[in-house]
Amino acid sequence: MKIVAALTASLLLLGCSAQGPPAAPLLPEIDFAAVAARLEPRPTRGKASDPFPNIPLTDQHGREFRFFDDLIEDRSVVVNFMFTQCALVCPGTTSNLVRLHEAFRGAVGRDVTFLSISLDPENDTPEALLRYWKAFGSHEGWLYLRGDYEETELLRRRMGVYDLDPVIDADKTQHSGILTFGNDLTNRWAALPALSNVQDLKETIRRFAVRGSRGDRPLARVAPAAAEAETIYRSRGNIRAANVPRHEIVLAHEEVPGLMPAMTMTFSVSPDIPLTEFRVGQHVDFGLVNEPTGFRVVELAPTRSDGATL
């Protein structure tokens, strides 16, 4: 179909994330034809969603769904792929989606549903997804979903969220930086980088996907992104690695209240912070800002009671 081909092409041109760590080993070979054959066939309707498999999924509350029947058919959705142990792209993507959720106010769950689908169902149990959902604010109208690994991989490919290079495609983080959104009722679909400006994301999704975009249910405008960026989120962690030329550090950190759960993650660091004065293994107190382009460390100081274990 031309619509599906165009959507797939746009995703491949956009790429699936920012630069990450060295490529992961190649994924195990999957017989996608066999995976598709074990699923119940769907009637063709001449729509962009026709290739989407009707795979069974379970959300963070243990509720069961069929992807097409229960979540897509005649509905408006924003879809991203993620996994809770992702330390690079996913927390930034999720935080930007939180801001997007707040921008839509009460429209999420009413006019549009957010679907975050795990690429690591073995570890992302409903309990793990529930903890992740709570850590980022327990937002209504936002489902965190898991299913069979092979069936999820089929869904990812059918939605066009893959890279033609199998080495890049093997890295799950490469698929966590794209939002696919659409309205099955009107047959309009598109995709954008998940770390795009929140206002731009909201306006584009409103035009393409949200039923209210035609004027029958107008949506409130988002507050300027700059106001959000001024908030400093503070916590403590342990420096696991540092890249002085790139001005980046890897922190194994405790929960950052109001922003993200405890995890190990790579952060950019403000250029006025002298990274050469810190060492790997050092315990630090830090402050983050959540900017449209991602997280940035703006405060960094040795923890007074250095010696705690993280």
PDB file of C-alpha atoms in Angstrom:
ATOM      1  CA  MET A   1       0.000   0.000   0.000  1.00  0.00           C
ATOM      2  CA  LYS A   2       1.225   3.479  -0.818  1.00  0.00           C
ATOM      3  CA  ILE A   3       0.294   4.866   2.604  1.00  0.00           C
ATOM      4  CA  VAL A   4       2.174   2.137   4.464  1.00  0.00           C
ATOM      5  CA  ALA A   5       5.162   2.476   2.143  1.00  0.00           C
ATOM      6  CA  ALA A   6       5.267   6.221   2.744  1.00  0.00           C
ATOM      7  CA  LEU A   7       5.034   5.767   6.521  1.00  0.00           C
ATOM      8  CA  THR A   8       7.785   3.140   6.487  1.00  0.00           C
ATOM      9  CA  ALA A   9       9.993   5.312   4.322  1.00  0.00           C
ATOM     10  CA  SER A  10       9.543   8.285   6.636  1.00  0.00           C
ATOM     11  CA  LEU A  11      10.526   6.201   9.654  1.00  0.00           C
ATOM     12  CA  LEU A  12      13.631   4.860   7.945  1.00  0.00           C
ATOM     13  CA  LEU A  13      14.666   8.339   6.864  1.00  0.00           C
ATOM     14  CA  LEU A  14      14.169   9.730  10.344  1.00  0.00           C
ATOM     15  CA  GLY A  15      16.158   6.956  11.996  1.00  0.00           C
ATOM     16  CA  CYS A  16      15.082   5.505  15.289  1.00  0.00           C
ATOM     17  CA  SER A  17      17.197   7.325  17.858  1.00  0.00           C
ATOM     18  CA  ALA A  18      20.183   9.441  18.650  1.00  0.00           C
ATOM     19  CA  GLN A  19      23.642   7.921  18.653  1.00  0.00           C
ATOM     20  CA  GLY A  20      24.017   5.238  21.300  1.00  0.00           C
ATOM     21  CA  PRO A  21      26.611   2.705  22.450  1.00  0.00           C
ATOM     22  CA  PRO A  22      28.321   0.197  20.151  1.00  0.00           C
ATOM     23  CA  ALA A  23      25.922  -1.978  18.205  1.00  0.00           C
ATOM     24  CA  ALA A  24      24.403  -4.997  19.913  1.00  0.00           C
ATOM     25  CA  PRO A  25      24.817  -8.557  18.611  1.00  0.00           C
ATOM     26  CA  LEU A  26      22.515  -9.498  15.776  1.00  0.00           C
ATOM     27  CA  LEU A  27      19.013 -10.516  16.817  1.00  0.00           C
ATOM     28  CA  PRO A  28      18.074 -14.199  16.609  1.00  0.00           C
ATOM     29  CA  GLU A  29      16.613 -15.108  13.245  1.00  0.00           C
ATOM     30  CA  ILE A  30      12.816 -14.892  13.331  1.00  0.00           C
ATOM     31  CA  ASP A  31      10.547 -16.561  10.789  1.00  0.00           C
ATOM     32  CA  PHE A  32       8.092 -13.678  10.490  1.00  0.00           C
ATOM     33  CA  ALA A  33       5.890 -15.579   8.041  1.00  0.00           C
ATOM     34  CA  ALA A  34       5.458 -18.327  10.628  1.00  0.00           C
ATOM     35  CA  VAL A  35       4.755 -15.783  13.359  1.00  0.00           C
ATOM     36  CA  ALA A  36       2.101 -14.106  11.208  1.00  0.00           C
ATOM     37  CA  ALA A  37       0.572 -17.478  10.322  1.00  0.00           C
ATOM     38  CA  ARG A  38      -0.132 -18.319  13.956  1.00  0.00           C
ATOM     39  CA  LEU A  39      -2.117 -15.105  14.414  1.00  0.00           C
ATOM     40  CA  GLU A  40      -5.754 -14.778  13.451  1.00  0.00           C
ATOM     41  CA  PRO A  41      -5.959 -13.126  10.002  1.00  0.00           C
ATOM     42  CA  ARG A  42      -7.633  -9.742   9.714  1.00  0.00           C
ATOM     43  CA  PRO A  43      -9.866  -8.563   6.867  1.00  0.00           C
ATOM     44  CA  THR A  44      -8.347  -6.027   4.483  1.00  0.00           C
ATOM     45  CA  ARG A  45     -10.031  -2.613   4.643  1.00  0.00           C
ATOM     46  CA  GLY A  46      -7.774  -0.623   2.335  1.00  0.00           C
ATOM     47  CA  LYS A  47      -6.235   1.268   5.250  1.00  0.00           C
ATOM     48  CA  ALA A  48      -2.695   1.957   6.431  1.00  0.00           C
ATOM     49  CA  SER A  49      -3.330  -0.177   9.511  1.00  0.00           C
ATOM     50  CA  ASP A  50      -4.123  -3.324   7.480  1.00  0.00           C
ATOM     51  CA  PRO A  51      -0.619  -4.821   7.973  1.00  0.00           C
ATOM     52  CA  PHE A  52      -0.697  -4.317  11.764  1.00  0.00           C
ATOM     53  CA  PRO A  53      -0.963  -7.758  13.412  1.00  0.00           C
ATOM     54  CA  ASN A  54      -3.685  -8.263  15.996  1.00  0.00           C
ATOM     55  CA  ILE A  55      -1.265  -9.499  18.643  1.00  0.00           C
ATOM     56  CA  PRO A  56      -2.325 -10.073  22.264  1.00  0.00           C
ATOM     57  CA  LEU A  57      -0.864  -7.604  24.763  1.00  0.00           C
ATOM     58  CA  THR A  58      -1.033  -7.104  28.524  1.00  0.00           C
ATOM     59  CA  ASP A  59      -0.818  -3.677  30.149  1.00  0.00           C
ATOM     60  CA  GLN A  60       0.729  -2.466  33.420  1.00  0.00           C
ATOM     61  CA  HIS A  61      -2.486  -3.315  35.293  1.00  0.00           C
ATOM     62  CA  GLY A  62      -2.650  -6.888  33.970  1.00  0.00           C
ATOM     63  CA  ARG A  63      -5.482  -6.144  31.538  1.00  0.00           C
ATOM     64  CA  GLU A  64      -5.433  -8.016  28.232  1.00  0.00           C
ATOM     65  CA  PHE A  65      -5.923  -6.438  24.804  1.00  0.00           C
ATOM     66  CA  ARG A  66      -5.754  -7.270  21.115  1.00  0.00           C
ATOM     67  CA  PHE A  67      -3.578  -4.677  19.403  1.00  0.00           C
ATOM     68  CA  PHE A  68      -5.872  -3.923  16.482  1.00  0.00           C
ATOM     69  CA  ASP A  69      -9.311  -4.835  17.820  1.00  0.00           C
ATOM     70  CA  ASP A  70      -8.986  -3.106  21.183  1.00  0.00           C
ATOM     71  CA  LEU A  71      -6.418  -0.353  20.662  1.00  0.00           C
ATOM     72  CA  ILE A  72      -6.270   0.694  16.997  1.00  0.00           C
ATOM     73  CA  GLU A  73      -9.548   0.151  15.132  1.00  0.00           C
ATOM     74  CA  ASP A  74     -11.298   3.515  14.591  1.00  0.00           C
ATOM     75  CA  ARG A  75      -9.144   5.054  17.320  1.00  0.00           C
ATOM     76  CA  SER A  76      -6.485   7.753  17.617  1.00  0.00           C
ATOM     77  CA  VAL A  77      -3.165   6.659  19.114  1.00  0.00           C
ATOM     78  CA  VAL A  78       0.416   7.718  19.778  1.00  0.00           C
ATOM     79  CA  VAL A  79       2.717   4.661  19.748  1.00  0.00           C
ATOM     80  CA  ASN A  80       6.326   4.247  20.826  1.00  0.00           C
ATOM     81  CA  PHE A  81       8.544   1.250  21.528  1.00  0.00           C
ATOM     82  CA  MET A  82      10.581   1.175  24.744  1.00  0.00           C
ATOM     83  CA  PHE A  83      11.898  -1.025  27.543  1.00  0.00           C
ATOM     84  CA  THR A  84      12.273  -0.219  31.210  1.00  0.00           C
ATOM     85  CA  GLN A  85      15.985  -1.099  31.433  1.00  0.00           C
ATOM     86  CA  CYS A  86      16.888   1.247  28.569  1.00  0.00           C
ATOM     87  CA  ALA A  87      19.358   3.757  30.004  1.00  0.00           C
ATOM     88  CA  LEU A  88      19.953   5.946  26.949  1.00  0.00           C
ATOM     89  CA  VAL A  89      16.964   6.996  24.872  1.00  0.00           C
ATOM     90  CA  CYS A  90      13.893   5.718  26.727  1.00  0.00           C
ATOM     91  CA  PRO A  91      13.940   7.922  29.862  1.00  0.00           C
ATOM     92  CA  GLY A  92      14.315  11.056  27.747  1.00  0.00           C
ATOM     93  CA  THR A  93      11.586   9.885  25.387  1.00  0.00           C
ATOM     94  CA  THR A  94       9.262   9.050  28.283  1.00  0.00           C
ATOM     95  CA  SER A  95       9.893  12.407  29.953  1.00  0.00           C
ATOM     96  CA  ASN A  96       9.112  14.217  26.712  1.00  0.00           C
ATOM     97  CA  LEU A  97       5.944  12.150  26.367  1.00  0.00           C
ATOM     98  CA  VAL A  98       4.986  13.183  29.910  1.00  0.00           C
ATOM     99  CA  ARG A  99       5.252  16.802  28.805  1.00  0.00           C
ATOM    100  CA  LEU A 100       3.232  15.972  25.688  1.00  0.00           C
ATOM    101  CA  HIS A 101       0.579  14.269  27.838  1.00  0.00           C
ATOM    102  CA  GLU A 102       0.350  17.392  29.987  1.00  0.00           C
ATOM    103  CA  ALA A 103       0.116  19.541  26.852  1.00  0.00           C
ATOM    104  CA  PHE A 104      -2.976  17.660  25.704  1.00  0.00           C
ATOM    105  CA  ARG A 105      -4.552  18.109  29.159  1.00  0.00           C
ATOM    106  CA  GLY A 106      -7.693  15.942  29.393  1.00  0.00           C
ATOM    107  CA  ALA A 107      -7.582  14.812  25.763  1.00  0.00           C
ATOM    108  CA  VAL A 108      -5.385  11.768  26.499  1.00  0.00           C
ATOM    109  CA  GLY A 109      -7.676   8.872  27.276  1.00  0.00           C
ATOM    110  CA  ARG A 110     -10.579  10.730  25.700  1.00  0.00           C
ATOM    111  CA  ASP A 111      -9.505  11.705  22.176  1.00  0.00           C
ATOM    112  CA  VAL A 112      -6.156   9.927  21.924  1.00  0.00           C
ATOM    113  CA  THR A 113      -4.402   7.071  23.739  1.00  0.00           C
ATOM    114  CA  PHE A 114      -0.665   6.735  24.401  1.00  0.00           C
ATOM    115  CA  LEU A 115       0.696   3.213  23.803  1.00  0.00           C
ATOM    116  CA  SER A 116       4.235   2.359  24.976  1.00  0.00           C
ATOM    117  CA  ILE A 117       5.149  -1.166  23.849  1.00  0.00           C
ATOM    118  CA  SER A 118       8.019  -3.080  25.453  1.00  0.00           C
ATOM    119  CA  LEU A 119      10.804  -4.508  23.302  1.00  0.00           C
ATOM    120  CA  ASP A 120      11.981  -6.598  26.273  1.00  0.00           C
ATOM    121  CA  PRO A 121       8.910  -8.542  27.430  1.00  0.00           C
ATOM    122  CA  GLU A 122      11.027 -11.117  29.265  1.00  0.00           C
ATOM    123  CA  ASN A 123      12.061  -8.498  31.829  1.00  0.00           C
ATOM    124  CA  ASP A 124       9.174  -6.056  31.441  1.00  0.00           C
ATOM    125  CA  THR A 125       6.520  -7.903  33.390  1.00  0.00           C
ATOM    126  CA  PRO A 126       3.244  -6.099  34.152  1.00  0.00           C
ATOM    127  CA  GLU A 127       4.698  -5.373  37.608  1.00  0.00           C
ATOM    128  CA  ALA A 128       7.836  -3.805  36.091  1.00  0.00           C
ATOM    129  CA  LEU A 129       5.736  -1.749  33.682  1.00  0.00           C
ATOM    130  CA  LEU A 130       3.520  -0.600  36.558  1.00  0.00           C
ATOM    131  CA  ARG A 131       6.565   0.577  38.524  1.00  0.00           C
ATOM    132  CA  TYR A 132       7.811   2.454  35.458  1.00  0.00           C
ATOM    133  CA  TRP A 133       4.384   4.031  34.870  1.00  0.00           C
ATOM    134  CA  LYS A 134       4.236   5.172  38.510  1.00  0.00           C
ATOM    135  CA  ALA A 135       7.808   6.485  38.422  1.00  0.00           C
ATOM    136  CA  PHE A 136       6.904   8.806  35.566  1.00  0.00           C
ATOM    137  CA  GLY A 137       3.676  10.102  37.078  1.00  0.00           C
ATOM    138  CA  SER A 138       0.872   7.497  36.687  1.00  0.00           C
ATOM    139  CA  HIS A 139      -0.735   9.349  33.779  1.00  0.00           C
ATOM    140  CA  GLU A 140      -4.210   8.269  32.698  1.00  0.00           C
ATOM    141  CA  GLY A 141      -4.847   7.249  29.112  1.00  0.00           C
ATOM    142  CA  TRP A 142      -1.302   5.860  28.807  1.00  0.00           C
ATOM    143  CA  LEU A 143      -0.876   2.099  28.481  1.00  0.00           C
ATOM    144  CA  TYR A 144       2.455   0.319  28.934  1.00  0.00           C
ATOM    145  CA  LEU A 145       2.160  -2.969  27.068  1.00  0.00           C
ATOM    146  CA  ARG A 146       4.012  -6.254  26.696  1.00  0.00           C
ATOM    147  CA  GLY A 147       3.453  -9.289  24.500  1.00  0.00           C
ATOM    148  CA  ASP A 148       5.249 -12.239  22.969  1.00  0.00           C
ATOM    149  CA  TYR A 149       8.767 -11.224  21.854  1.00  0.00           C
ATOM    150  CA  GLU A 150       8.495 -12.531  18.276  1.00  0.00           C
ATOM    151  CA  GLU A 151       5.007 -11.111  17.816  1.00  0.00           C
ATOM    152  CA  THR A 152       6.169  -7.723  19.105  1.00  0.00           C
ATOM    153  CA  GLU A 153       9.064  -7.800  16.632  1.00  0.00           C
ATOM    154  CA  LEU A 154       6.550  -8.529  13.858  1.00  0.00           C
ATOM    155  CA  LEU A 155       4.447  -5.565  14.991  1.00  0.00           C
ATOM    156  CA  ARG A 156       7.494  -3.296  15.084  1.00  0.00           C
ATOM    157  CA  ARG A 157       8.421  -4.208  11.523  1.00  0.00           C
ATOM    158  CA  ARG A 158       4.855  -3.956  10.245  1.00  0.00           C
ATOM    159  CA  MET A 159       4.717  -0.437  11.695  1.00  0.00           C
ATOM    160  CA  GLY A 160       7.932   0.449   9.882  1.00  0.00           C
ATOM    161  CA  VAL A 161      10.014   1.004  13.023  1.00  0.00           C
ATOM    162  CA  TYR A 162      13.174  -0.796  11.938  1.00  0.00           C
ATOM    163  CA  ASP A 163      16.536  -0.175  10.315  1.00  0.00           C
ATOM    164  CA  LEU A 164      17.669  -1.857   7.105  1.00  0.00           C
ATOM    165  CA  ASP A 165      21.100  -2.438   8.649  1.00  0.00           C
ATOM    166  CA  PRO A 166      20.702  -5.595  10.807  1.00  0.00           C
ATOM    167  CA  VAL A 167      23.508  -4.501  13.138  1.00  0.00           C
ATOM    168  CA  ILE A 168      21.757  -1.212  13.932  1.00  0.00           C
ATOM    169  CA  ASP A 169      18.378  -2.955  14.052  1.00  0.00           C
ATOM    170  CA  ALA A 170      19.707  -5.320  16.733  1.00  0.00           C
ATOM    171  CA  ASP A 171      20.121  -2.398  19.145  1.00  0.00           C
ATOM    172  CA  LYS A 172      16.783  -1.945  20.936  1.00  0.00           C
ATOM    173  CA  THR A 173      17.619   1.660  21.817  1.00  0.00           C
ATOM    174  CA  GLN A 174      17.578   2.490  18.106  1.00  0.00           C
ATOM    175  CA  HIS A 175      13.802   1.970  18.078  1.00  0.00           C
ATOM    176  CA  SER A 176      12.948   4.007  21.157  1.00  0.00           C
ATOM    177  CA  GLY A 177      13.290   7.488  19.716  1.00  0.00           C
ATOM    178  CA  ILE A 178      10.382   7.513  17.261  1.00  0.00           C
ATOM    179  CA  LEU A 179       6.695   8.298  17.792  1.00  0.00           C
ATOM    180  CA  THR A 180       4.234   6.811  15.335  1.00  0.00           C
ATOM    181  CA  PHE A 181       0.793   8.371  15.527  1.00  0.00           C
ATOM    182  CA  GLY A 182      -2.403   8.082  13.592  1.00  0.00           C
ATOM    183  CA  ASN A 183      -6.167   8.029  13.397  1.00  0.00           C
ATOM    184  CA  ASP A 184      -7.452   4.725  12.048  1.00  0.00           C
ATOM    185  CA  LEU A 185     -10.880   6.230  11.462  1.00  0.00           C
ATOM    186  CA  THR A 186      -9.558   8.894   9.078  1.00  0.00           C
ATOM    187  CA  ASN A 187      -6.647   6.721   7.829  1.00  0.00           C
ATOM    188  CA  ARG A 188      -3.997   9.343   8.584  1.00  0.00           C
ATOM    189  CA  TRP A 189      -0.622   8.268   9.975  1.00  0.00           C
ATOM    190  CA  ALA A 190       2.780   9.892  10.431  1.00  0.00           C
ATOM    191  CA  ALA A 191       5.925   9.721  12.571  1.00  0.00           C
ATOM    192  CA  LEU A 192       8.322  12.155  14.248  1.00  0.00           C
ATOM    193  CA  PRO A 193      11.402  11.939  16.486  1.00  0.00           C
ATOM    194  CA  ALA A 194      10.188  11.528  20.063  1.00  0.00           C
ATOM    195  CA  LEU A 195      12.495  14.269  21.350  1.00  0.00           C
ATOM    196  CA  SER A 196      11.023  16.885  19.034  1.00  0.00           C
ATOM    197  CA  ASN A 197       9.767  20.131  20.538  1.00  0.00           C
ATOM    198  CA  VAL A 198       6.625  19.361  22.548  1.00  0.00           C
ATOM    199  CA  GLN A 199       4.603  22.131  20.915  1.00  0.00           C
ATOM    200  CA  ASP A 200       5.532  20.842  17.445  1.00  0.00           C
ATOM    201  CA  LEU A 201       4.634  17.280  18.422  1.00  0.00           C
ATOM    202  CA  LYS A 202       1.297  18.335  19.856  1.00  0.00           C
ATOM    203  CA  GLU A 203       0.264  20.403  16.852  1.00  0.00           C
ATOM    204  CA  THR A 204       1.292  17.709  14.357  1.00  0.00           C
ATOM    205  CA  ILE A 205      -0.422  14.926  16.299  1.00  0.00           C
ATOM    206  CA  ARG A 206      -3.509  17.096  16.680  1.00  0.00           C
ATOM    207  CA  ARG A 207      -3.693  17.587  12.905  1.00  0.00           C
ATOM    208  CA  PHE A 208      -2.986  13.987  11.957  1.00  0.00           C
ATOM    209  CA  ALA A 209      -4.395  11.847  14.713  1.00  0.00           C
ATOM    210  CA  VAL A 210      -6.721  13.481  17.206  1.00  0.00           C
ATOM    211  CA  ARG A 211     -10.431  13.452  16.451  1.00  0.00           C
ATOM    212  CA  GLY A 212     -10.772  16.927  17.935  1.00  0.00           C
ATOM    213  CA  SER A 213      -8.364  18.331  15.329  1.00  0.00           C
ATOM    214  CA  ARG A 214     -11.289  19.039  13.011  1.00  0.00           C
ATOM    215  CA  GLY A 215     -12.671  21.595  15.436  1.00  0.00           C
ATOM    216  CA  ASP A 216     -15.392  19.594  17.192  1.00  0.00           C
ATOM    217  CA  ARG A 217     -13.296  19.322  20.345  1.00  0.00           C
ATOM    218  CA  PRO A 218     -10.460  21.877  20.374  1.00  0.00           C
ATOM    219  CA  LEU A 219      -7.460  21.179  22.572  1.00  0.00           C
ATOM    220  CA  ALA A 220      -5.776  23.526  25.012  1.00  0.00           C
ATOM    221  CA  ARG A 221      -2.434  24.922  23.940  1.00  0.00           C
ATOM    222  CA  VAL A 222       0.727  23.786  25.689  1.00  0.00           C
ATOM    223  CA  ALA A 223       2.670  26.074  27.975  1.00  0.00           C
ATOM    224  CA  PRO A 224       5.999  27.254  26.541  1.00  0.00           C
ATOM    225  CA  ALA A 225       8.674  24.555  26.767  1.00  0.00           C
ATOM    226  CA  ALA A 226      11.165  27.017  28.263  1.00  0.00           C
ATOM    227  CA  ALA A 227       9.198  27.168  31.518  1.00  0.00           C
ATOM    228  CA  GLU A 228       9.611  23.409  31.985  1.00  0.00           C
ATOM    229  CA  ALA A 229      13.317  23.551  31.209  1.00  0.00           C
ATOM    230  CA  GLU A 230      13.965  25.874  34.185  1.00  0.00           C
ATOM    231  CA  THR A 231      13.069  23.192  36.734  1.00  0.00           C
ATOM    232  CA  ILE A 232      16.139  21.485  38.224  1.00  0.00           C
ATOM    233  CA  TYR A 233      15.625  17.868  39.328  1.00  0.00           C
ATOM    234  CA  ARG A 234      18.142  16.759  41.973  1.00  0.00           C
ATOM    235  CA  SER A 235      19.407  13.380  43.110  1.00  0.00           C
ATOM    236  CA  ARG A 236      22.661  11.537  43.763  1.00  0.00           C
ATOM    237  CA  GLY A 237      24.600   8.861  41.938  1.00  0.00           C
ATOM    238  CA  ASN A 238      27.892   7.204  41.128  1.00  0.00           C
ATOM    239  CA  ILE A 239      30.020   8.113  38.096  1.00  0.00           C
ATOM    240  CA  ARG A 240      30.498   4.948  36.034  1.00  0.00           C
ATOM    241  CA  ALA A 241      32.200   6.556  33.011  1.00  0.00           C
ATOM    242  CA  ALA A 242      33.094   9.984  31.657  1.00  0.00           C
ATOM    243  CA  ASN A 243      33.749  11.312  28.163  1.00  0.00           C
ATOM    244  CA  VAL A 244      35.483  14.649  28.651  1.00  0.00           C
ATOM    245  CA  PRO A 245      35.704  15.655  24.932  1.00  0.00           C
ATOM    246  CA  ARG A 246      31.968  15.015  24.466  1.00  0.00           C
ATOM    247  CA  HIS A 247      31.178  16.395  27.932  1.00  0.00           C
ATOM    248  CA  GLU A 248      29.120  13.370  28.910  1.00  0.00           C
ATOM    249  CA  ILE A 249      28.981  11.148  31.980  1.00  0.00           C
ATOM    250  CA  VAL A 250      27.379   7.815  32.773  1.00  0.00           C
ATOM    251  CA  LEU A 251      25.645   7.896  36.159  1.00  0.00           C
ATOM    252  CA  ALA A 252      24.211   5.016  38.159  1.00  0.00           C
ATOM    253  CA  HIS A 253      21.744   7.145  40.056  1.00  0.00           C
ATOM    254  CA  GLU A 254      18.991   6.940  42.607  1.00  0.00           C
ATOM    255  CA  GLU A 255      15.424   7.955  41.795  1.00  0.00           C
ATOM    256  CA  VAL A 256      15.188  11.493  40.443  1.00  0.00           C
ATOM    257  CA  PRO A 257      11.925  12.659  42.074  1.00  0.00           C
ATOM    258  CA  GLY A 258       9.391  13.865  39.550  1.00  0.00           C
ATOM    259  CA  LEU A 259      11.472  12.759  36.583  1.00  0.00           C
ATOM    260  CA  MET A 260      12.720   9.157  36.416  1.00  0.00           C
ATOM    261  CA  PRO A 261      13.336   5.991  38.456  1.00  0.00           C
ATOM    262  CA  ALA A 262      16.743   4.771  39.603  1.00  0.00           C
ATOM    263  CA  MET A 263      18.816   3.552  36.656  1.00  0.00           C
ATOM    264  CA  THR A 264      22.144   3.882  34.855  1.00  0.00           C
ATOM    265  CA  MET A 265      22.064   6.515  32.131  1.00  0.00           C
ATOM    266  CA  THR A 266      24.296   8.696  29.959  1.00  0.00           C
ATOM    267  CA  PHE A 267      23.855  12.466  30.420  1.00  0.00           C
ATOM    268  CA  SER A 268      25.252  15.493  28.662  1.00  0.00           C
ATOM    269  CA  VAL A 269      26.949  17.921  31.047  1.00  0.00           C
ATOM    270  CA  SER A 270      26.955  21.718  30.943  1.00  0.00           C
ATOM    271  CA  PRO A 271      30.270  22.978  29.519  1.00  0.00           C
ATOM    272  CA  ASP A 272      30.958  25.095  32.611  1.00  0.00           C
ATOM    273  CA  ILE A 273      31.260  21.961  34.780  1.00  0.00           C
ATOM    274  CA  PRO A 274      34.933  20.788  34.867  1.00  0.00           C
ATOM    275  CA  LEU A 275      34.602  17.041  34.325  1.00  0.00           C
ATOM    276  CA  THR A 276      38.361  16.572  34.736  1.00  0.00           C
ATOM    277  CA  GLU A 277      37.912  17.280  38.451  1.00  0.00           C
ATOM    278  CA  PHE A 278      35.733  14.182  38.898  1.00  0.00           C
ATOM    279  CA  ARG A 279      36.745  10.521  38.811  1.00  0.00           C
ATOM    280  CA  VAL A 280      35.083   7.274  37.801  1.00  0.00           C
ATOM    281  CA  GLY A 281      33.575   5.618  40.879  1.00  0.00           C
ATOM    282  CA  GLN A 282      32.991   8.911  42.674  1.00  0.00           C
ATOM    283  CA  HIS A 283      29.658   9.537  44.402  1.00  0.00           C
ATOM    284  CA  VAL A 284      28.089  12.829  43.408  1.00  0.00           C
ATOM    285  CA  ASP A 285      25.069  15.026  43.970  1.00  0.00           C
ATOM    286  CA  PHE A 286      23.676  16.303  40.682  1.00  0.00           C
ATOM    287  CA  GLY A 287      20.926  18.438  39.199  1.00  0.00           C
ATOM    288  CA  LEU A 288      19.229  17.876  35.828  1.00  0.00           C
ATOM    289  CA  VAL A 289      17.155  20.004  33.511  1.00  0.00           C
ATOM    290  CA  ASN A 290      14.727  18.346  31.096  1.00  0.00           C
ATOM    291  CA  GLU A 291      15.101  20.221  27.826  1.00  0.00           C
ATOM    292  CA  PRO A 292      13.400  19.562  24.466  1.00  0.00           C
ATOM    293  CA  THR A 293      16.708  18.091  23.253  1.00  0.00           C
ATOM    294  CA  GLY A 294      17.117  15.817  26.278  1.00  0.00           C
ATOM    295  CA  PHE A 295      18.515  15.823  29.819  1.00  0.00           C
ATOM    296  CA  ARG A 296      21.481  17.974  30.829  1.00  0.00           C
ATOM    297  CA  VAL A 297      23.454  17.969  34.083  1.00  0.00           C
ATOM    298  CA  VAL A 298      23.712  21.569  35.308  1.00  0.00           C
ATOM    299  CA  GLU A 299      24.857  20.848  38.876  1.00  0.00           C
ATOM    300  CA  LEU A 300      27.552  18.350  39.873  1.00  0.00           C
ATOM    301  CA  ALA A 301      29.354  18.111  43.214  1.00  0.00           C
ATOM    302  CA  PRO A 302      31.035  15.367  45.257  1.00  0.00           C
ATOM    303  CA  THR A 303      28.701  13.769  47.783  1.00  0.00           C
ATOM    304  CA  ARG A 304      29.859  14.737  51.275  1.00  0.00           C
ATOM    305  CA  SER A 305      29.426  11.226  52.639  1.00  0.00           C
ATOM    306  CA  ASP A 306      31.306   9.650  49.721  1.00  0.00           C
ATOM    307  CA  GLY A 307      31.555   5.909  50.159  1.00  0.00           C
ATOM    308  CA  ALA A 308      27.934   4.833  49.888  1.00  0.00           C
ATOM    309  CA  THR A 309      27.247   2.000  47.488  1.00  0.00           C
ATOM    310  CA  LEU A 310      24.894   2.303  44.530  1.00  0.00           C
TER     311      LEU A 310
END
